[in-house]
PDB file of C-alpha atoms in Angstrom:
ATOM      1  CA  GLN A 127     -10.405  -5.719  -2.905  1.00 85.00           C
ATOM      2  CA  VAL A 128     -10.482  -8.015   0.509  1.00 95.00           C
ATOM      3  CA  GLN A 129     -13.535 -10.087   0.954  1.00 97.00           C
ATOM      4  CA  LEU A 130     -15.154  -9.854   4.667  1.00 98.00           C
ATOM      5  CA  VAL A 131     -17.552 -12.441   6.322  1.00 98.00           C
ATOM      6  CA  GLU A 132     -18.301 -12.000   9.885  1.00 98.00           C
ATOM      7  CA  SER A 133     -20.098 -14.588  11.998  1.00 98.00           C
ATOM      8  CA  GLY A 134     -21.041 -14.880  15.800  1.00 98.00           C
ATOM      9  CA  GLY A 135     -23.579 -12.812  16.459  1.00 98.00           C
ATOM     10  CA  GLY A 136     -27.000 -13.640  18.128  1.00 98.00           C
ATOM     11  CA  SER A 137     -29.194 -13.072  21.002  1.00 98.00           C
ATOM     12  CA  VAL A 138     -28.012 -12.943  24.397  1.00 98.00           C
ATOM     13  CA  GLN A 139     -28.648 -11.459  27.894  1.00 98.00           C
ATOM     14  CA  ALA A 140     -27.786  -8.658  30.073  1.00 98.00           C
ATOM     15  CA  GLY A 141     -24.444  -9.535  31.405  1.00 98.00           C
ATOM     16  CA  GLY A 142     -23.379 -12.458  28.784  1.00 98.00           C
ATOM     17  CA  SER A 143     -20.831 -12.658  26.542  1.00 98.00           C
ATOM     18  CA  LEU A 144     -20.270 -13.075  22.596  1.00 98.00           C
ATOM     19  CA  ARG A 145     -17.451 -13.417  20.232  1.00 98.00           C
ATOM     20  CA  LEU A 146     -17.774 -11.984  16.932  1.00 98.00           C
ATOM     21  CA  SER A 147     -15.665 -13.418  14.093  1.00 98.00           C
ATOM     22  CA  CYS A 148     -14.416 -11.706  10.554  1.00 98.00           C
ATOM     23  CA  ALA A 149     -12.908 -14.055   8.147  1.00 98.00           C
ATOM     24  CA  ALA A 150     -10.778 -12.188   5.609  1.00 98.00           C
ATOM     25  CA  SER A 151     -10.435 -13.328   1.903  1.00 97.00           C
ATOM     26  CA  VAL A 152      -6.338 -12.521   2.256  1.00 95.00           C
ATOM     27  CA  SER A 153      -3.743 -12.010   4.832  1.00 94.00           C
ATOM     28  CA  ILE A 154      -4.927  -9.171   7.297  1.00 93.00           C
ATOM     29  CA  SER A 155      -1.755  -8.483   8.289  1.00 92.00           C
ATOM     30  CA  THR A 156      -0.443  -4.998   6.473  1.00 92.00           C
ATOM     31  CA  TYR A 157      -4.442  -3.988   6.917  1.00 95.00           C
ATOM     32  CA  SER A 158      -5.831  -1.452   9.277  1.00 96.00           C
ATOM     33  CA  ILE A 159      -8.899  -3.413  10.173  1.00 97.00           C
ATOM     34  CA  GLY A 160     -11.967  -3.464  12.779  1.00 98.00           C
ATOM     35  CA  TRP A 161     -15.424  -3.649  14.031  1.00 98.00           C
ATOM     36  CA  PHE A 162     -18.533  -1.316  13.957  1.00 98.00           C
ATOM     37  CA  ARG A 163     -21.671  -1.247  14.628  1.00 98.00           C
ATOM     38  CA  GLN A 164     -25.324   0.189  13.633  1.00 98.00           C
ATOM     39  CA  ALA A 165     -28.131   0.358  15.786  1.00 97.00           C
ATOM     40  CA  PRO A 166     -31.774   1.062  14.167  1.00 93.00           C
ATOM     41  CA  GLY A 167     -31.687   4.812  13.825  1.00 95.00           C
ATOM     42  CA  LYS A 168     -28.426   5.924  14.500  1.00 97.00           C
ATOM     43  CA  GLU A 169     -25.286   5.950  12.217  1.00 97.00           C
ATOM     44  CA  ARG A 170     -22.733   3.357  11.926  1.00 97.00           C
ATOM     45  CA  GLU A 171     -20.418   4.005  14.958  1.00 98.00           C
ATOM     46  CA  GLY A 172     -16.641   2.724  15.755  1.00 98.00           C
ATOM     47  CA  VAL A 173     -16.638  -0.035  18.480  1.00 98.00           C
ATOM     48  CA  ALA A 174     -12.665  -1.034  18.433  1.00 98.00           C
ATOM     49  CA  ALA A 175      -9.872  -1.165  15.670  1.00 97.00           C
ATOM     50  CA  ILE A 176      -6.574  -2.588  14.869  1.00 96.00           C
ATOM     51  CA  ALA A 177      -4.253  -0.017  13.100  1.00 92.00           C
ATOM     52  CA  THR A 178      -1.080  -1.736  10.844  1.00 88.00           C
ATOM     53  CA  ASP A 179       1.599  -0.930  13.255  1.00 87.00           C
ATOM     54  CA  GLY A 180      -0.827  -2.809  15.717  1.00 88.00           C
ATOM     55  CA  THR A 181      -1.960   0.223  18.001  1.00 90.00           C
ATOM     56  CA  THR A 182      -5.699  -0.734  18.768  1.00 94.00           C
ATOM     57  CA  ASN A 183      -8.807   2.115  19.589  1.00 96.00           C
ATOM     58  CA  TYR A 184     -11.902   1.048  21.277  1.00 97.00           C
ATOM     59  CA  ALA A 185     -14.870   3.528  22.228  1.00 97.00           C
ATOM     60  CA  ASP A 186     -15.794   4.513  25.247  1.00 97.00           C
ATOM     61  CA  SER A 187     -18.438   3.026  25.751  1.00 97.00           C
ATOM     62  CA  VAL A 188     -16.958  -0.741  25.296  1.00 98.00           C
ATOM     63  CA  GLN A 189     -13.562   0.121  26.687  1.00 97.00           C
ATOM     64  CA  GLY A 190     -13.004  -2.438  29.483  1.00 97.00           C
ATOM     65  CA  ARG A 191     -15.320  -4.531  28.121  1.00 98.00           C
ATOM     66  CA  PHE A 192     -14.373  -5.776  24.734  1.00 98.00           C
ATOM     67  CA  ILE A 193     -11.632  -6.697  23.665  1.00 98.00           C
ATOM     68  CA  ILE A 194     -10.214  -6.745  19.738  1.00 98.00           C
ATOM     69  CA  SER A 195      -7.626  -9.130  18.452  1.00 96.00           C
ATOM     70  CA  LYS A 196      -6.571 -10.465  14.825  1.00 95.00           C
ATOM     71  CA  ASP A 197      -4.727 -13.909  13.630  1.00 95.00           C
ATOM     72  CA  ASN A 198      -2.733 -13.272  10.970  1.00 93.00           C
ATOM     73  CA  SER A 199      -1.912 -16.715  10.430  1.00 95.00           C
ATOM     74  CA  LYS A 200      -6.034 -17.708  10.395  1.00 97.00           C
ATOM     75  CA  LYS A 201      -6.723 -14.060   8.293  1.00 97.00           C
ATOM     76  CA  THR A 202      -9.420 -13.354  11.083  1.00 97.00           C
ATOM     77  CA  LEU A 203     -10.283 -10.589  13.230  1.00 98.00           C
ATOM     78  CA  TYR A 204     -11.978 -11.214  16.718  1.00 98.00           C
ATOM     79  CA  LEU A 205     -14.302  -9.380  19.096  1.00 98.00           C
ATOM     80  CA  GLN A 206     -14.672 -10.109  22.154  1.00 98.00           C
ATOM     81  CA  MET A 207     -17.666  -8.982  23.803  1.00 98.00           C
ATOM     82  CA  ASN A 208     -18.324  -9.325  27.779  1.00 98.00           C
ATOM     83  CA  SER A 209     -20.469  -7.707  29.987  1.00 98.00           C
ATOM     84  CA  LEU A 210     -23.167  -6.790  27.211  1.00 98.00           C
ATOM     85  CA  SER A 211     -26.217  -4.467  27.684  1.00 98.00           C
ATOM     86  CA  PRO A 212     -29.327  -3.940  25.259  1.00 97.00           C
ATOM     87  CA  GLU A 213     -27.724  -0.838  24.618  1.00 97.00           C
ATOM     88  CA  ASP A 214     -25.007  -3.243  22.453  1.00 98.00           C
ATOM     89  CA  THR A 215     -27.656  -4.525  20.242  1.00 98.00           C
ATOM     90  CA  ALA A 216     -26.959  -3.359  16.855  1.00 98.00           C
ATOM     91  CA  VAL A 217     -25.546  -5.182  13.440  1.00 98.00           C
ATOM     92  CA  TYR A 218     -21.723  -5.629  13.993  1.00 98.00           C
ATOM     93  CA  TYR A 219     -19.564  -4.802  10.509  1.00 98.00           C
ATOM     94  CA  CYS A 220     -16.048  -5.304  10.492  1.00 98.00           C
ATOM     95  CA  ALA A 221     -14.359  -3.005   7.912  1.00 98.00           C
ATOM     96  CA  ALA A 222     -10.784  -3.284   6.994  1.00 98.00           C
ATOM     97  CA  SER A 223      -8.257  -0.681   4.515  1.00 96.00           C
ATOM     98  CA  GLN A 224      -4.841  -1.257   3.269  1.00 93.00           C
ATOM     99  CA  LEU A 225      -3.630   2.143   4.384  1.00 91.00           C
ATOM    100  CA  TRP A 226      -2.771   3.054   7.328  1.00 88.00           C
ATOM    101  CA  ILE A 227      -4.977   5.228   9.427  1.00 90.00           C
ATOM    102  CA  PRO A 228      -4.167   6.680  12.528  1.00 88.00           C
ATOM    103  CA  GLY A 229      -5.065   5.601  16.063  1.00 86.00           C
ATOM    104  CA  PRO A 230      -7.326   8.677  16.574  1.00 85.00           C
ATOM    105  CA  LEU A 231      -9.280   8.277  13.033  1.00 93.00           C
ATOM    106  CA  LEU A 232      -9.343   4.014  13.714  1.00 95.00           C
ATOM    107  CA  LEU A 233     -13.111   4.261  14.537  1.00 97.00           C
ATOM    108  CA  ALA A 234     -14.196   6.479  11.890  1.00 97.00           C
ATOM    109  CA  PRO A 235     -15.924   4.620   9.051  1.00 97.00           C
ATOM    110  CA  ASN A 236     -14.895   7.242   6.273  1.00 95.00           C
ATOM    111  CA  GLY A 237     -11.447   5.280   6.711  1.00 93.00           C
ATOM    112  CA  TYR A 238     -12.186   2.123   4.914  1.00 96.00           C
ATOM    113  CA  ASN A 239     -13.060   0.961   1.857  1.00 95.00           C
ATOM    114  CA  SER A 240     -13.809  -3.202   2.406  1.00 97.00           C
ATOM    115  CA  TRP A 241     -17.034  -4.154   4.370  1.00 98.00           C
ATOM    116  CA  GLY A 242     -18.942  -7.581   5.268  1.00 98.00           C
ATOM    117  CA  GLN A 243     -22.428  -7.800   5.648  1.00 98.00           C
ATOM    118  CA  GLY A 244     -22.486  -7.823   9.056  1.00 98.00           C
ATOM    119  CA  THR A 245     -24.308 -10.128  11.937  1.00 98.00           C
ATOM    120  CA  GLN A 246     -26.916  -9.428  14.416  1.00 98.00           C
ATOM    121  CA  VAL A 247     -26.201  -8.340  18.272  1.00 98.00           C
ATOM    122  CA  THR A 248     -29.560  -8.637  20.353  1.00 98.00           C
ATOM    123  CA  VAL A 249     -29.448  -8.273  24.371  1.00 98.00           C
ATOM    124  CA  SER A 250     -31.976  -8.945  26.304  1.00 98.00           C
ATOM    125  CA  SER A 251     -32.946  -7.248  29.447  1.00 95.00           C
TER     126      SER A 251
END
């Protein structure tokens, strides 16, 4: 399985921005890969993901504010988060799967079998 290490989390005021990075141990060019988050007392939810064919999918709550991208040469996945709100506070995880995941299912956590340890994002009002 691919090893994933997230970084870039931190504390920011509402309206601010953060960029998360996820460094992979192997090339991610053929992986379905994405970002998930889990807030205290809530289930883990999909935020944004990229399929093996480059298809992207965003949660409605982040559409237009977050941008997912990857640099295959650096084996790194990114999540640019803009216009952050306190509702975005959560632990953010990177996840990957060698299997092709169709677009509508990209944000389902159970489709992924490799997970990072997570990075905390805290947004204050």
